[in-house]
Short mmCIF file of C-alpha atoms in Angstrom, two decimals:
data_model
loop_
_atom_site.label_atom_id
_atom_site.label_comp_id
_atom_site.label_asym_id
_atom_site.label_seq_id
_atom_site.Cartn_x
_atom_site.Cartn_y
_atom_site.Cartn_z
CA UNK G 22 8.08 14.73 -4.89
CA UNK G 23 11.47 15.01 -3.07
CA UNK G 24 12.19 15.59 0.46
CA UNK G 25 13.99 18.92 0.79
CA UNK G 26 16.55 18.45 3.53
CA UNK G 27 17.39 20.88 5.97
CA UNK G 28 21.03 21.56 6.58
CA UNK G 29 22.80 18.63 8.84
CA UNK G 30 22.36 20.44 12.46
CA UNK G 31 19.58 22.50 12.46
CA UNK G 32 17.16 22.95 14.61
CA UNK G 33 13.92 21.12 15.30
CA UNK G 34 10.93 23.16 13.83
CA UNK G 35 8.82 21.78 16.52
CA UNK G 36 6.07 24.66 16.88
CA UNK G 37 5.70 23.98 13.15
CA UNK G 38 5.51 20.40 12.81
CA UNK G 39 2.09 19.34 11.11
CA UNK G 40 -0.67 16.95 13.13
CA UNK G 41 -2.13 14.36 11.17
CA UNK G 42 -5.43 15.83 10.46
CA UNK G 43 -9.03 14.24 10.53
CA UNK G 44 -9.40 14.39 7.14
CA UNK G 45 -6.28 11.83 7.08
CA UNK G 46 -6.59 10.56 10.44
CA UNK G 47 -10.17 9.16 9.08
CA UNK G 48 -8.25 7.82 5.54
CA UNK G 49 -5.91 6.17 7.52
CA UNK G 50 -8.28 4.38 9.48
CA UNK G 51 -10.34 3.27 6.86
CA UNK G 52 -7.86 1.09 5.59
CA UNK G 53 -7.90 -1.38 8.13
CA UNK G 54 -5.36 -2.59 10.56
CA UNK G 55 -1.80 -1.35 9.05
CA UNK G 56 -3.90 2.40 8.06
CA UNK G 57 -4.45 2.29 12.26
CA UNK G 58 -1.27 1.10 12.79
CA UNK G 59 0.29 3.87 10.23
CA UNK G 60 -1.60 6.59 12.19
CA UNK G 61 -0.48 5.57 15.59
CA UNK G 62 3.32 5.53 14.80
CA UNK G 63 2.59 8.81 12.42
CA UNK G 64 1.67 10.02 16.09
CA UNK G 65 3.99 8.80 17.91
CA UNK G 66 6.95 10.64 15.50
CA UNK G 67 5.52 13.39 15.95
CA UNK G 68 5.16 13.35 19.93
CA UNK G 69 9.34 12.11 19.91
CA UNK G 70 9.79 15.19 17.51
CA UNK G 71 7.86 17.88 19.42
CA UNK G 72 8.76 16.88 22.66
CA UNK G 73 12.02 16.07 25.10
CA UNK G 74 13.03 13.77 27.83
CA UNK G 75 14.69 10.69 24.93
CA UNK G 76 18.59 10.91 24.07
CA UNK G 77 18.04 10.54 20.43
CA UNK G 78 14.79 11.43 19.06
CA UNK G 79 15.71 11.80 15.77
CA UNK G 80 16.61 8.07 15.62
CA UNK G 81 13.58 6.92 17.48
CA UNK G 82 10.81 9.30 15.05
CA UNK G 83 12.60 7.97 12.14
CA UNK G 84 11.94 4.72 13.10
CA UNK G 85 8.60 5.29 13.39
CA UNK G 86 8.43 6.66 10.63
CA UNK G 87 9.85 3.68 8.53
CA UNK G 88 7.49 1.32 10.50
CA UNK G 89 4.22 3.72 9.12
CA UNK G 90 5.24 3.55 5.62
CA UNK G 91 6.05 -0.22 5.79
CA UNK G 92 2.33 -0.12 7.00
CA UNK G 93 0.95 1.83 4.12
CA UNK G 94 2.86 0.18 1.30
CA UNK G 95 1.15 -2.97 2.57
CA UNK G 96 -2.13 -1.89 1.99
CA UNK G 97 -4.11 -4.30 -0.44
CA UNK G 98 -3.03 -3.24 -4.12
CA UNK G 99 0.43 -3.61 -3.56
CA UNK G 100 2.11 -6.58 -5.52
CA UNK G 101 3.00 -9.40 -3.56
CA UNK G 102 6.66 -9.27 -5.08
CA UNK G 103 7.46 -6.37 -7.06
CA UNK G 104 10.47 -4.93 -8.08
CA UNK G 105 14.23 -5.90 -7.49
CA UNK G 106 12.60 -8.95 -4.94
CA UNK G 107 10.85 -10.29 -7.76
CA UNK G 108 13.15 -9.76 -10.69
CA UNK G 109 16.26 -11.46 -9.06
CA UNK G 110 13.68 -14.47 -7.71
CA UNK G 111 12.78 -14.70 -11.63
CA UNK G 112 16.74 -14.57 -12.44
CA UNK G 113 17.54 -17.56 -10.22
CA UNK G 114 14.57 -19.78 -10.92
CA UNK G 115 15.50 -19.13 -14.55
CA UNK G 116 19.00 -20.01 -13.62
CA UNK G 117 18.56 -23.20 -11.87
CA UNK G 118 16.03 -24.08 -14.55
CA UNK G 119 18.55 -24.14 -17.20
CA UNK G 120 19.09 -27.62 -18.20
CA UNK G 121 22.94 -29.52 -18.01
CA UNK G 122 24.35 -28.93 -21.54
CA UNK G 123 25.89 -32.17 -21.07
CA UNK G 124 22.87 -33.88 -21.06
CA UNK G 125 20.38 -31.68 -23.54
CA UNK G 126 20.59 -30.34 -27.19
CA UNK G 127 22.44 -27.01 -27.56
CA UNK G 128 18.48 -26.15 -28.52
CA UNK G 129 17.13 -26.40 -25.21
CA UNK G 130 19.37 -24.50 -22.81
CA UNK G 131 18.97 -21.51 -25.49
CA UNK G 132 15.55 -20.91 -24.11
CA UNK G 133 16.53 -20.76 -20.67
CA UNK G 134 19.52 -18.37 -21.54
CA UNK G 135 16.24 -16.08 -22.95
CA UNK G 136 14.28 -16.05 -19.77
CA UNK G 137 17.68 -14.91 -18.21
CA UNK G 138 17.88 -12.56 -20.52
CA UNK G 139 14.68 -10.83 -19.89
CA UNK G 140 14.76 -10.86 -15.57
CA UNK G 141 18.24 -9.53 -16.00
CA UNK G 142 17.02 -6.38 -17.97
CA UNK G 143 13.90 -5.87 -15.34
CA UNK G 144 16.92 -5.87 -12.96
CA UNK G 145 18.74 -3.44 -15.22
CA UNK G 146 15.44 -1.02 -15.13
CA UNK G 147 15.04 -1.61 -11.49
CA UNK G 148 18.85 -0.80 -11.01
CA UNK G 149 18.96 2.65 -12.75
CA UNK G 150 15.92 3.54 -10.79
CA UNK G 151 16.59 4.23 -7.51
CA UNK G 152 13.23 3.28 -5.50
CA UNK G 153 11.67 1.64 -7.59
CA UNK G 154 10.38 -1.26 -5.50
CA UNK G 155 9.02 0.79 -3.54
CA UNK G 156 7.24 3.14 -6.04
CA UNK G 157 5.50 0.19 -7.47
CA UNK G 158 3.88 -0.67 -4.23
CA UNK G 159 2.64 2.45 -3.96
CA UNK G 160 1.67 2.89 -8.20
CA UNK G 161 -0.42 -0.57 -6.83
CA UNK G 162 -2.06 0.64 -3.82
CA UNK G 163 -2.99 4.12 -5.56
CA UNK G 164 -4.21 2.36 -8.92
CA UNK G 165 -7.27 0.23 -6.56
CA UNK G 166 -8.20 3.06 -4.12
CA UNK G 167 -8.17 5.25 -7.47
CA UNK G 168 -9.61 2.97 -9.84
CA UNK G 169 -7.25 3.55 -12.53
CA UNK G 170 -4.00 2.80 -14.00
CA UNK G 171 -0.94 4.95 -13.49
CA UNK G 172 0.13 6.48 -16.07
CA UNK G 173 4.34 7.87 -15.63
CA UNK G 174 3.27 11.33 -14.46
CA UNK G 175 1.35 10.01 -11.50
CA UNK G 176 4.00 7.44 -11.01
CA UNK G 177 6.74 10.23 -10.57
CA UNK G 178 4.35 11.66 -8.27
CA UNK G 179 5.24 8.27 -5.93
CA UNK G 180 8.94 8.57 -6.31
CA UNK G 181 9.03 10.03 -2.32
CA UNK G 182 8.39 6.69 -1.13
CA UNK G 183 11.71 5.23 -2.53
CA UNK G 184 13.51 8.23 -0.89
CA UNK G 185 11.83 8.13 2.39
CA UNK G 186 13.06 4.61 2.29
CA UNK G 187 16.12 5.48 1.47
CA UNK G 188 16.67 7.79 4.47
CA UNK G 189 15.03 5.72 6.90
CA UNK G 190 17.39 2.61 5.66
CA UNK G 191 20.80 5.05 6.80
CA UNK G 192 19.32 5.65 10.23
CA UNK G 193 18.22 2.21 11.08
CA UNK G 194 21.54 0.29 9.65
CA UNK G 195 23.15 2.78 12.17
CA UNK G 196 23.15 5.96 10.75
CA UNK G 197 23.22 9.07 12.67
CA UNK G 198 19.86 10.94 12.06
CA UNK G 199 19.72 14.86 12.55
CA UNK G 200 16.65 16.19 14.10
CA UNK G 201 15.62 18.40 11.00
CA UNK G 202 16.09 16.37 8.88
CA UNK G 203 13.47 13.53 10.79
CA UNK G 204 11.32 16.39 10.99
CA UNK G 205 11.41 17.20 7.01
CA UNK G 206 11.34 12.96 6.15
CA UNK G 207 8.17 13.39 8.81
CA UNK G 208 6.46 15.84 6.65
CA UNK G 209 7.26 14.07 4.14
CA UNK G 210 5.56 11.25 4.88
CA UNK G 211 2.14 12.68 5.72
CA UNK G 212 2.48 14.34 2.40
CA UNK G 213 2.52 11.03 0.89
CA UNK G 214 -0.08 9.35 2.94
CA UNK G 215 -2.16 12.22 1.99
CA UNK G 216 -1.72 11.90 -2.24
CA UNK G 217 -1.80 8.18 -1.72
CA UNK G 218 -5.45 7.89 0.55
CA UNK G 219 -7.28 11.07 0.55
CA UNK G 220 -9.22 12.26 -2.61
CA UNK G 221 -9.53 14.97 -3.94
CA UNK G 222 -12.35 16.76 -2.44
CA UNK G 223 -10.36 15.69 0.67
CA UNK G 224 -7.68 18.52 -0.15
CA UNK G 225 -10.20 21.15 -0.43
CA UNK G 226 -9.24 23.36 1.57
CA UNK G 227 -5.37 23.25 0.66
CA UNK G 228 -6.56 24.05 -3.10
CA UNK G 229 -8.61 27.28 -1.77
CA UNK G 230 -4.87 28.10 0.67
CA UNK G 231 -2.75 27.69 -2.32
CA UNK G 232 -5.39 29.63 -4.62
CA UNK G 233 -5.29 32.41 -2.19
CA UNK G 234 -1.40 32.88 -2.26
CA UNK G 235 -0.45 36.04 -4.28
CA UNK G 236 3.36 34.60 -4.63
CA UNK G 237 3.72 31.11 -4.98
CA UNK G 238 6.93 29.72 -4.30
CA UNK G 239 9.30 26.84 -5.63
CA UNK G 240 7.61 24.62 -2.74
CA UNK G 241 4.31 25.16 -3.62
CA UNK G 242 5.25 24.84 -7.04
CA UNK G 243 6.34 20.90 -5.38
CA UNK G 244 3.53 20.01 -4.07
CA UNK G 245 1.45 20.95 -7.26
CA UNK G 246 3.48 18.66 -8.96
CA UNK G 247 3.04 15.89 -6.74
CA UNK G 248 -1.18 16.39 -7.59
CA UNK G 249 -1.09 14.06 -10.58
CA UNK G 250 -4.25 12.14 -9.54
CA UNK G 251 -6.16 11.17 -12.64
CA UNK G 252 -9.20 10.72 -10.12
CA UNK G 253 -9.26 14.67 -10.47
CA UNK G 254 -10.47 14.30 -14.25
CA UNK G 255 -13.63 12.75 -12.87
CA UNK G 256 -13.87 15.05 -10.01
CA UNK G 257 -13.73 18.15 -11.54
CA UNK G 258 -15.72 17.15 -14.91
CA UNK G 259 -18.43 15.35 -12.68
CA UNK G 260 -18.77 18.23 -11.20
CA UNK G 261 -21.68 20.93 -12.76
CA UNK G 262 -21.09 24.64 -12.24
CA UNK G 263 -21.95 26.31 -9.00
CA UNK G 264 -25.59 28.01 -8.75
CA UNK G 265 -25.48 31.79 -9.03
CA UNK G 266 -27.24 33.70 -6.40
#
């Protein structure tokens, strides 16, 4: 899932800007304090985007919008240190556990030169890609509320949350944000509340929309992709055939 930005400039889509729904509005809330706290700044972007009256809006929703996703990725689930954090915390506590060669065998600072080794290629992984902190938070959070392990497809399906990240990051370290493109990282978020915290029989009614369409685009195409939630193998083959009338 990628967020498809809007050419720098355009305007704000505001009559089309999506409300966070009951059916997520009650997933949100069922998480606890950050889920509540999500949903009120999910809110609040999307009062800054739809209305007037501030000087920079698209600043002040993107803010928001970086606060609400902090809040989700700190759901339970999520690894207390994942990521770059934790490899370059392994890399220097391997470091500074490296005995003096002055005072050792050549034998024993061998080992530690191994354990450096092996944090610098998680950093390595990490490095090449972009996100992936973040991503694992989320692979973390999705794997308890789902009750199974991610496999690669459905962690692809999580890569938004590095990018969303990545956007937000510009703004707040005093980028200038453009109000269509707030509006699109906006959407974007819900999306990915939604895939992360609402099951499947939660997105009924999208699946009957998207059924109904007689020519599918590329973005529905997008969001199909972003469906790989392997709690819809138990869903659907739990589920026994309708009755017939």
């Amino acid at each position: 899932m990628s967020i498809m930005m809007p050419p720098a400039g355009g305007e704000l889509p505001a009559a089309h800007l999506p409300v966070v729904d009951e059916v997520l509005a009650a997933a949100l809330r069922a998480q606890g304090a950050a889920g509540v706290r999500a949903l009120g700044l999910l809110r609040d972007a999307h009062r800054v985007l739809a209305g007037s009256g501030l000087e920079r809006p698209a600043e002040v929703a993107e803010s928001c919008l970086r606060g609400a996703a902090d809040a989700l990725l700190s759901l339970p689930g999520a690894p207390d240190a994942v990521g770059l954090k934790s490899a370059a915390k392994d890399l220097l506590a391997a470091v500074d556990a490296l005995p003096d060669p002055l005072a050792t065998a050549p034998a024993d600072p061998a080992a530690g030169l191994v354990r450096v080794r092996a944090t610098a290629e998680v950093l390595r992984g990490q490095l090449a890609r972009p996100g992936g902190f973040h991503r694992a938070r989320a692979a973390g959070i999705a794997g308890r509320l789902m009750g199974v392990k991610l496999g690669g497809a459905q962690e692809r399906a999580l890569d938004g949350w590095g990018e969303v990240y990545g956007r937000t990051s510009g703004t707040l370290h005093g980028g200038e944000a453009d109000p269509a493109v707030a509006a699109a990282v906006y959407q974007e978020v819900l999306s990915l509340a939604r895939e992360l915290l609402v099951p499947l029989p939660g997105r009924a009614a999208r699946v009957l929309e998207l059924a109904a369409l007689e020519a599918p685009g590329a973005a529905e195409a997008r969001e199909l992709a972003g469906w790989a939630d392997p709690r819809a193998t138990t869903y659907f083959f739990g589920s026994r055939p309708a009755d017939r009338p």
